[in-house]
Amino acid sequence: MSKKALITGITGQDGSYLAEHLLDLGYEVHGLVRRVALEDPERRFGRIAHLLDKVILHAANLDSYASIFHVISRHDFDECYHLAAQSFVAESFIDGFSTMSTNINGTHYMLAALRELRPGCRFYFAGSSEMFGRVQEVPQKETTPLHPRSPYGISKVAGFHLTRNYREAYGMFCVSGILFNHEGPRRGFEFVTRKITSTVARIKLGLASELRLGNLEARRDWGHAADYVRAMHLMLQQPVADDYVVATGETHSVREFCELAFAEAGLDYRDYVKIDEQFCRPAEVDLLIGDASKAIRELGWQHTCTFPELVREMVRADLKTEAERAGVREYLSAGS
Ligand code: G4F
């Protein structure tokens, strides 16, 4: 009998890589998707288009306990990966209330429904290095005190504590992965890495002339999302539920990312990048660098993609996509 997994946020970057990974491992994969009035299936399901005949999708909304309860009552899930969230930090400063509501209540509803209906189902919560915020220690590990700097970070701290509370209060197998930034060609365009690589491609093809960014000095520990979803799965296979930092242990500035990405296309970032205050945040997280030694030791997890490889893969993929759109032959064989 294959194991049944439920993924919330299956249409997102991480959800799509995780669904692929679990399918490869022989799982029956279910996903929760929002029902929206104006469907654009090509866009909404773009990241899982190649999986649509292999996964089972259910309509539910994280704002509705009833809809979550309904789906969980119908399938005996072994594992649940709760990835869905309002995950864009900048947006959380604009609409903190929606971010809090979706991220905190959504997590609480998932936990409460599982407790009621499937207490044996193992639960993964997508924690975040944003929880460290104004960092109290370098590098950050599982025991580093939390000091979130955004409504998003606060919502993730609440989800993290809720998850731990369900573990401690009800004996459920509930874990949080404290994932540092993880990227790849499927990353949303609003995040800085994809904003950079997609604009580099457009500049290279003559479709754009500049790239407007906020704080170039912010430093992040950037890994590849395909590596990080393997850690999520490993966390749910352990004998005892626990929380883990997942990171590469390297930090780079947004400026360094720009430098490499433009260089990959044979360009100098200094000729194109302009600072635009509208992309600066009211409170910034200046430095993130993770210590994943516990995950390496206990899960046997390792990242495989280096920072230059990540940048290269993203630039090449965007060059290919943009060239296809624009009908430029030269870049069509590059990237994947
Ligand atoms: O790519 P970002 O928007 O990611 P951020 O804020 O670090 O959050 C991401 O990683 C978290 C894990 O630590 C996740 F939990 C979260 O959901 C998300 O995936 O911004 C990265 C850095 C920031 O310091 C930001 O101020 O880039 C800086 N930046 C500079 N100019 C910009 C821009 N970020 C964006 N999105 N757009 C800019 O124009």
GROMACS .gro file of C-alpha atoms and ligand atoms in nm:
model
  375
    1MET     CA    1   0.000   0.000   0.000
    2SER     CA    2   0.145   0.335  -0.095
    3LYS     CA    3   0.148   0.615   0.162
    4LYS     CA    4  -0.095   0.903   0.118
    5ALA     CA    5   0.035   1.256   0.150
    6LEU     CA    6  -0.158   1.583   0.151
    7ILE     CA    7   0.024   1.898   0.037
    8THR     CA    8  -0.122   2.243   0.096
    9GLY     CA    9   0.031   2.493  -0.146
   10ILE     CA   10   0.092   2.221  -0.407
   11THR     CA   11   0.080   2.476  -0.692
   12GLY     CA   12   0.370   2.676  -0.546
   13GLN     CA   13   0.742   2.633  -0.598
   14ASP     CA   14   0.798   2.402  -0.300
   15GLY     CA   15   0.469   2.218  -0.344
   16SER     CA   16   0.552   2.127  -0.702
   17TYR     CA   17   0.902   1.998  -0.619
   18LEU     CA   18   0.769   1.809  -0.316
   19ALA     CA   19   0.489   1.649  -0.520
   20GLU     CA   20   0.746   1.529  -0.774
   21HIS     CA   21   0.968   1.391  -0.498
   22LEU     CA   22   0.684   1.206  -0.321
   23LEU     CA   23   0.553   1.063  -0.649
   24ASP     CA   24   0.905   0.934  -0.722
   25LEU     CA   25   0.899   0.766  -0.381
   26GLY     CA   26   0.571   0.592  -0.467
   27TYR     CA   27   0.332   0.810  -0.264
   28GLU     CA   28  -0.028   0.883  -0.353
   29VAL     CA   29  -0.014   1.262  -0.361
   30HIS     CA   30  -0.310   1.487  -0.283
   31GLY     CA   31  -0.309   1.864  -0.298
   32LEU     CA   32  -0.529   2.139  -0.158
   33VAL     CA   33  -0.604   2.417  -0.404
   34ARG     CA   34  -0.809   2.731  -0.361
   35ARG     CA   35  -1.128   2.757  -0.560
   36VAL     CA   36  -1.116   3.089  -0.741
   37ALA     CA   37  -1.386   3.259  -0.941
   38LEU     CA   38  -1.169   3.357  -1.239
   39GLU     CA   39  -0.983   3.039  -1.328
   40ASP     CA   40  -0.671   3.059  -1.541
   41PRO     CA   41  -0.564   2.695  -1.513
   42GLU     CA   42  -0.256   2.735  -1.732
   43ARG     CA   43  -0.115   2.999  -1.502
   44ARG     CA   44  -0.243   2.861  -1.170
   45PHE     CA   45  -0.132   2.505  -1.234
   46GLY     CA   46   0.175   2.592  -1.444
   47ARG     CA   47   0.425   2.441  -1.199
   48ILE     CA   48   0.235   2.112  -1.172
   49ALA     CA   49   0.105   2.090  -1.530
   50HIS     CA   50   0.324   1.782  -1.588
   51LEU     CA   51   0.181   1.617  -1.274
   52LEU     CA   52  -0.190   1.686  -1.318
   53ASP     CA   53  -0.271   1.329  -1.421
   54LYS     CA   54  -0.072   1.190  -1.125
   55VAL     CA   55  -0.194   1.398  -0.828
   56ILE     CA   56  -0.540   1.429  -0.674
   57LEU     CA   57  -0.652   1.787  -0.617
   58HIS     CA   58  -0.914   1.902  -0.369
   59ALA     CA   59  -1.072   2.246  -0.351
   60ALA     CA   60  -1.040   2.401  -0.006
   61ASN     CA   61  -0.957   2.735   0.144
   62LEU     CA   62  -0.723   2.796   0.436
   63ASP     CA   63  -0.968   3.056   0.567
   64SER     CA   64  -1.239   2.792   0.598
   65TYR     CA   65  -1.213   2.528   0.869
   66ALA     CA   66  -1.516   2.354   0.721
   67SER     CA   67  -1.352   2.310   0.380
   68ILE     CA   68  -1.031   2.171   0.533
   69PHE     CA   69  -1.229   1.940   0.763
   70HIS     CA   70  -1.427   1.814   0.464
   71VAL     CA   71  -1.114   1.709   0.267
   72ILE     CA   72  -0.935   1.554   0.565
   73SER     CA   73  -1.248   1.359   0.665
   74ARG     CA   74  -1.251   1.180   0.328
   75HIS     CA   75  -0.895   1.048   0.305
   76ASP     CA   76  -0.678   0.864   0.551
   77PHE     CA   77  -0.361   1.070   0.505
   78ASP     CA   78  -0.032   0.939   0.647
   79GLU     CA   79   0.154   1.267   0.606
   80CYS     CA   80   0.052   1.630   0.567
   81TYR     CA   81   0.287   1.900   0.438
   82HIS     CA   82   0.146   2.240   0.521
   83LEU     CA   83   0.323   2.474   0.279
   84ALA     CA   84   0.043   2.712   0.181
   85ALA     CA   85   0.083   3.065   0.312
   86GLN     CA   86   0.100   3.429   0.216
   87SER     CA   87   0.476   3.399   0.177
   88PHE     CA   88   0.584   3.735   0.038
   89VAL     CA   89   0.740   3.936   0.322
   90ALA     CA   90   0.695   4.278   0.154
   91GLU     CA   91   0.321   4.214   0.104
   92SER     CA   92   0.285   4.138   0.474
   93PHE     CA   93   0.376   4.501   0.551
   94ILE     CA   94   0.098   4.616   0.316
   95ASP     CA   95  -0.169   4.377   0.442
   96GLY     CA   96  -0.057   4.234   0.772
   97PHE     CA   97  -0.410   4.133   0.866
   98SER     CA   98  -0.458   3.895   0.571
   99THR     CA   99  -0.111   3.753   0.620
  100MET     CA  100  -0.176   3.685   0.988
  101SER     CA  101  -0.519   3.543   0.923
  102THR     CA  102  -0.413   3.303   0.645
  103ASN     CA  103  -0.084   3.199   0.799
  104ILE     CA  104  -0.187   3.161   1.162
  105ASN     CA  105  -0.549   3.051   1.136
  106GLY     CA  106  -0.476   2.835   0.832
  107THR     CA  107  -0.211   2.646   1.028
  108HIS     CA  108  -0.437   2.621   1.331
  109TYR     CA  109  -0.727   2.487   1.122
  110MET     CA  110  -0.503   2.224   0.964
  111LEU     CA  111  -0.375   2.110   1.304
  112ALA     CA  112  -0.718   2.113   1.465
  113ALA     CA  113  -0.878   1.915   1.181
  114LEU     CA  114  -0.600   1.657   1.186
  115ARG     CA  115  -0.626   1.623   1.564
  116GLU     CA  116  -0.999   1.565   1.534
  117LEU     CA  117  -0.995   1.328   1.237
  118ARG     CA  118  -0.642   1.189   1.177
  119PRO     CA  119  -0.433   1.222   1.494
  120GLY     CA  120  -0.186   0.966   1.355
  121CYS     CA  121  -0.111   1.172   1.045
  122ARG     CA  122   0.239   1.322   1.054
  123PHE     CA  123   0.240   1.700   1.009
  124TYR     CA  124   0.507   1.925   0.857
  125PHE     CA  125   0.488   2.302   0.908
  126ALA     CA  126   0.683   2.533   0.678
  127GLY     CA  127   0.866   2.747   0.930
  128SER     CA  128   1.104   3.013   0.804
  129SER     CA  129   1.438   3.176   0.872
  130GLU     CA  130   1.238   3.503   0.876
  131MET     CA  131   1.152   3.399   1.233
  132PHE     CA  132   1.511   3.488   1.332
  133GLY     CA  133   1.465   3.842   1.195
  134ARG     CA  134   1.703   4.067   1.386
  135VAL     CA  135   1.939   3.781   1.444
  136GLN     CA  136   2.050   3.710   1.799
  137GLU     CA  137   2.327   3.473   1.693
  138VAL     CA  138   2.537   3.397   1.382
  139PRO     CA  139   2.487   3.143   1.230
  140GLN     CA  140   2.126   3.070   1.326
  141LYS     CA  141   2.029   2.727   1.455
  142GLU     CA  142   1.728   2.558   1.616
  143THR     CA  143   1.804   2.710   1.959
  144THR     CA  144   1.863   3.069   1.837
  145PRO     CA  145   1.609   3.308   1.998
  146LEU     CA  146   1.342   3.436   1.758
  147HIS     CA  147   1.303   3.807   1.679
  148PRO     CA  148   1.076   3.845   1.374
  149ARG     CA  149   1.082   4.175   1.182
  150SER     CA  150   0.763   4.156   0.973
  151PRO     CA  151   0.399   4.050   1.005
  152TYR     CA  152   0.500   3.752   0.792
  153GLY     CA  153   0.780   3.660   1.034
  154ILE     CA  154   0.543   3.699   1.330
  155SER     CA  155   0.285   3.475   1.163
  156LYS     CA  156   0.551   3.207   1.109
  157VAL     CA  157   0.659   3.228   1.473
  158ALA     CA  158   0.295   3.174   1.574
  159GLY     CA  159   0.267   2.875   1.337
  160PHE     CA  160   0.591   2.734   1.475
  161HIS     CA  161   0.462   2.756   1.833
  162LEU     CA  162   0.123   2.614   1.738
  163THR     CA  163   0.295   2.317   1.575
  164ARG     CA  164   0.511   2.254   1.879
  165ASN     CA  165   0.211   2.291   2.108
  166TYR     CA  166   0.014   2.024   1.920
  167ARG     CA  167   0.318   1.797   1.953
  168GLU     CA  168   0.353   1.858   2.325
  169ALA     CA  169  -0.015   1.883   2.423
  170TYR     CA  170  -0.165   1.606   2.211
  171GLY     CA  171   0.132   1.381   2.137
  172MET     CA  172   0.093   1.431   1.763
  173PHE     CA  173   0.390   1.393   1.526
  174CYS     CA  174   0.420   1.761   1.431
  175VAL     CA  175   0.745   1.918   1.311
  176SER     CA  176   0.864   2.251   1.176
  177GLY     CA  177   1.128   2.287   0.910
  178ILE     CA  178   1.307   2.618   0.959
  179LEU     CA  179   1.399   2.666   0.596
  180PHE     CA  180   1.630   2.943   0.484
  181ASN     CA  181   1.565   3.106   0.145
  182HIS     CA  182   1.526   2.847  -0.128
  183GLU     CA  183   1.493   2.930  -0.492
  184GLY     CA  184   1.497   2.785  -0.841
  185PRO     CA  185   1.349   2.841  -1.187
  186ARG     CA  186   0.996   2.793  -1.048
  187ARG     CA  187   1.032   3.079  -0.795
  188GLY     CA  188   0.763   3.349  -0.801
  189PHE     CA  189   0.860   3.667  -0.987
  190GLU     CA  190   0.807   3.891  -0.682
  191PHE     CA  191   1.100   3.738  -0.489
  192VAL     CA  192   1.432   3.907  -0.541
  193THR     CA  193   1.620   3.617  -0.703
  194ARG     CA  194   1.361   3.555  -0.973
  195LYS     CA  195   1.304   3.928  -1.019
  196ILE     CA  196   1.676   3.957  -1.091
  197THR     CA  197   1.713   3.655  -1.320
  198SER     CA  198   1.398   3.724  -1.522
  199THR     CA  199   1.499   4.088  -1.571
  200VAL     CA  200   1.854   3.988  -1.667
  201ALA     CA  201   1.702   3.770  -1.938
  202ARG     CA  202   1.475   4.050  -2.059
  203ILE     CA  203   1.764   4.298  -2.065
  204LYS     CA  204   1.981   4.050  -2.256
  205LEU     CA  205   1.706   4.008  -2.515
  206GLY     CA  206   1.651   4.382  -2.545
  207LEU     CA  207   1.309   4.364  -2.376
  208ALA     CA  208   1.403   4.572  -2.068
  209SER     CA  209   1.664   4.834  -1.996
  210GLU     CA  210   1.700   4.842  -1.616
  211LEU     CA  211   1.633   4.656  -1.292
  212ARG     CA  212   1.488   4.849  -0.996
  213LEU     CA  213   1.568   4.701  -0.656
  214GLY     CA  214   1.563   4.798  -0.289
  215ASN     CA  215   1.833   4.701  -0.039
  216LEU     CA  216   2.131   4.546  -0.220
  217GLU     CA  217   2.324   4.481   0.103
  218ALA     CA  218   2.076   4.236   0.261
  219ARG     CA  219   2.241   3.896   0.298
  220ARG     CA  220   2.064   3.562   0.258
  221ASP     CA  221   2.151   3.194   0.278
  222TRP     CA  222   2.016   3.084  -0.059
  223GLY     CA  223   1.970   2.716  -0.150
  224HIS     CA  224   1.780   2.524  -0.416
  225ALA     CA  225   1.415   2.437  -0.342
  226ALA     CA  226   1.450   2.089  -0.494
  227ASP     CA  227   1.715   2.012  -0.232
  228TYR     CA  228   1.503   2.151   0.051
  229VAL     CA  229   1.188   1.946  -0.015
  230ARG     CA  230   1.394   1.630   0.045
  231ALA     CA  231   1.458   1.757   0.397
  232MET     CA  232   1.084   1.808   0.454
  233HIS     CA  233   1.017   1.444   0.370
  234LEU     CA  234   1.307   1.318   0.583
  235MET     CA  235   1.174   1.509   0.886
  236LEU     CA  236   0.852   1.309   0.874
  237GLN     CA  237   1.040   0.976   0.858
  238GLN     CA  238   1.219   1.020   1.194
  239PRO     CA  239   1.143   0.811   1.503
  240VAL     CA  240   1.080   1.126   1.711
  241ALA     CA  241   0.923   1.453   1.600
  242ASP     CA  242   1.161   1.749   1.612
  243ASP     CA  243   1.236   2.081   1.441
  244TYR     CA  244   1.525   2.133   1.198
  245VAL     CA  245   1.711   2.420   1.033
  246VAL     CA  246   1.766   2.364   0.659
  247ALA     CA  247   2.031   2.588   0.504
  248THR     CA  248   2.353   2.586   0.303
  249GLY     CA  249   2.571   2.758   0.565
  250GLU     CA  250   2.676   3.030   0.317
  251THR     CA  251   2.552   3.385   0.297
  252HIS     CA  252   2.554   3.623  -0.001
  253SER     CA  253   2.424   3.975  -0.056
  254VAL     CA  254   2.159   4.074  -0.307
  255ARG     CA  255   2.439   4.270  -0.476
  256GLU     CA  256   2.646   3.949  -0.516
  257PHE     CA  257   2.342   3.774  -0.662
  258CYS     CA  258   2.308   4.058  -0.914
  259GLU     CA  259   2.676   4.050  -1.000
  260LEU     CA  260   2.671   3.676  -1.077
  261ALA     CA  261   2.337   3.679  -1.258
  262PHE     CA  262   2.431   3.964  -1.491
  263ALA     CA  263   2.777   3.812  -1.549
  264GLU     CA  264   2.610   3.485  -1.651
  265ALA     CA  265   2.450   3.681  -1.937
  266GLY     CA  266   2.775   3.863  -2.015
  267LEU     CA  267   2.654   4.191  -1.857
  268ASP     CA  268   2.777   4.421  -1.578
  269TYR     CA  269   2.505   4.474  -1.314
  270ARG     CA  270   2.632   4.825  -1.240
  271ASP     CA  271   2.509   4.937  -1.582
  272TYR     CA  272   2.149   4.831  -1.515
  273VAL     CA  273   2.060   4.813  -1.143
  274LYS     CA  274   1.888   5.123  -1.000
  275ILE     CA  275   1.794   5.169  -0.636
  276ASP     CA  276   1.425   5.236  -0.585
  277GLU     CA  277   1.305   5.319  -0.233
  278GLN     CA  278   0.966   5.160  -0.293
  279PHE     CA  279   1.134   4.817  -0.273
  280CYS     CA  280   1.293   4.886   0.068
  281ARG     CA  281   1.112   4.743   0.370
  282PRO     CA  282   1.008   4.930   0.688
  283ALA     CA  283   1.211   4.678   0.889
  284GLU     CA  284   1.476   4.470   0.716
  285VAL     CA  285   1.632   4.134   0.798
  286ASP     CA  286   1.995   4.222   0.729
  287LEU     CA  287   2.174   3.891   0.762
  288LEU     CA  288   2.067   3.529   0.748
  289ILE     CA  289   2.302   3.232   0.757
  290GLY     CA  290   2.193   2.892   0.881
  291ASP     CA  291   2.365   2.614   1.069
  292ALA     CA  292   2.207   2.294   0.937
  293SER     CA  293   2.438   2.059   1.126
  294LYS     CA  294   2.147   1.896   1.313
  295ALA     CA  295   1.967   1.814   0.984
  296ILE     CA  296   2.293   1.686   0.836
  297ARG     CA  297   2.363   1.471   1.141
  298GLU     CA  298   2.015   1.339   1.219
  299LEU     CA  299   1.839   1.338   0.881
  300GLY     CA  300   2.142   1.258   0.668
  301TRP     CA  301   2.042   1.557   0.454
  302GLN     CA  302   2.286   1.759   0.242
  303HIS     CA  303   2.234   2.037  -0.006
  304THR     CA  304   2.372   1.957  -0.351
  305CYS     CA  305   2.335   2.285  -0.540
  306THR     CA  306   2.593   2.559  -0.483
  307PHE     CA  307   2.521   2.931  -0.498
  308PRO     CA  308   2.682   2.986  -0.843
  309GLU     CA  309   2.500   2.677  -0.979
  310LEU     CA  310   2.169   2.811  -0.849
  311VAL     CA  311   2.219   3.152  -1.010
  312ARG     CA  312   2.332   2.994  -1.337
  313GLU     CA  313   2.034   2.757  -1.353
  314MET     CA  314   1.788   3.039  -1.290
  315VAL     CA  315   1.941   3.277  -1.545
  316ARG     CA  316   1.960   3.009  -1.813
  317ALA     CA  317   1.601   2.898  -1.753
  318ASP     CA  318   1.478   3.257  -1.775
  319LEU     CA  319   1.679   3.324  -2.089
  320LYS     CA  320   1.515   3.023  -2.246
  321THR     CA  321   1.163   3.119  -2.135
  322GLU     CA  322   1.194   3.481  -2.240
  323ALA     CA  323   1.354   3.381  -2.571
  324GLU     CA  324   1.066   3.142  -2.641
  325ARG     CA  325   0.817   3.419  -2.571
  326ALA     CA  326   1.005   3.663  -2.789
  327GLY     CA  327   1.085   3.405  -3.058
  328VAL     CA  328   1.463   3.453  -3.031
  329ARG     CA  329   1.642   3.134  -3.144
  330GLU     CA  330   1.985   3.188  -2.990
  331TYR     CA  331   1.897   3.090  -2.628
  332LEU     CA  332   1.646   2.814  -2.691
  333SER     CA  333   1.877   2.525  -2.608
  334ALA     CA  334   2.018   2.677  -2.285
  335GLY     CA  335   1.896   2.583  -1.937
  336SER     CA  336   1.624   2.335  -1.849
  337G4F     O1  337   1.342   3.745  -0.210
  337G4F     P1  338   1.285   3.814  -0.093
  337G4F     O2  339   1.154   3.882  -0.113
  337G4F     O3  340   1.280   3.705   0.022
  337G4F     P2  341   1.273   3.715   0.183
  337G4F     O4  342   1.210   3.841   0.226
  337G4F     O5  343   1.408   3.685   0.236
  337G4F     O6  344   1.173   3.596   0.217
  337G4F     C1  345   1.181   3.471   0.152
  337G4F     O7  346   1.257   3.381   0.229
  337G4F     C2  347   1.200   3.347   0.356
  337G4F     C3  348   1.297   3.251   0.425
  337G4F     O8  349   1.391   3.327   0.495
  337G4F     C4  350   1.064   3.286   0.338
  337G4F     F1  351   1.010   3.251   0.457
  337G4F     C5  352   0.975   3.385   0.265
  337G4F     O9  353   0.848   3.328   0.242
  337G4F     C6  354   1.040   3.418   0.132
  337G4F    O10  355   1.044   3.300   0.055
  337G4F    O11  356   1.388   3.925  -0.039
  337G4F     C7  357   1.522   3.892  -0.011
  337G4F     C8  358   1.600   4.018   0.021
  337G4F     C9  359   1.532   4.110   0.125
  337G4F    O12  360   1.628   4.154   0.215
  337G4F    C10  361   1.480   4.226   0.043
  337G4F    O13  362   1.475   4.350   0.115
  337G4F    O14  363   1.610   4.096  -0.097
  337G4F    C11  364   1.587   4.232  -0.065
  337G4F     N1  365   1.542   4.304  -0.186
  337G4F    C12  366   1.604   4.410  -0.242
  337G4F     N2  367   1.535   4.455  -0.347
  337G4F    C13  368   1.428   4.280  -0.255
  337G4F    C14  369   1.425   4.375  -0.358
  337G4F     N3  370   1.334   4.185  -0.242
  337G4F    C15  371   1.232   4.184  -0.332
  337G4F     N4  372   1.136   4.088  -0.320
  337G4F     N5  373   1.223   4.276  -0.434
  337G4F    C16  374   1.318   4.374  -0.452
  337G4F    O15  375   1.307   4.456  -0.541
   0.00000   0.00000   0.00000
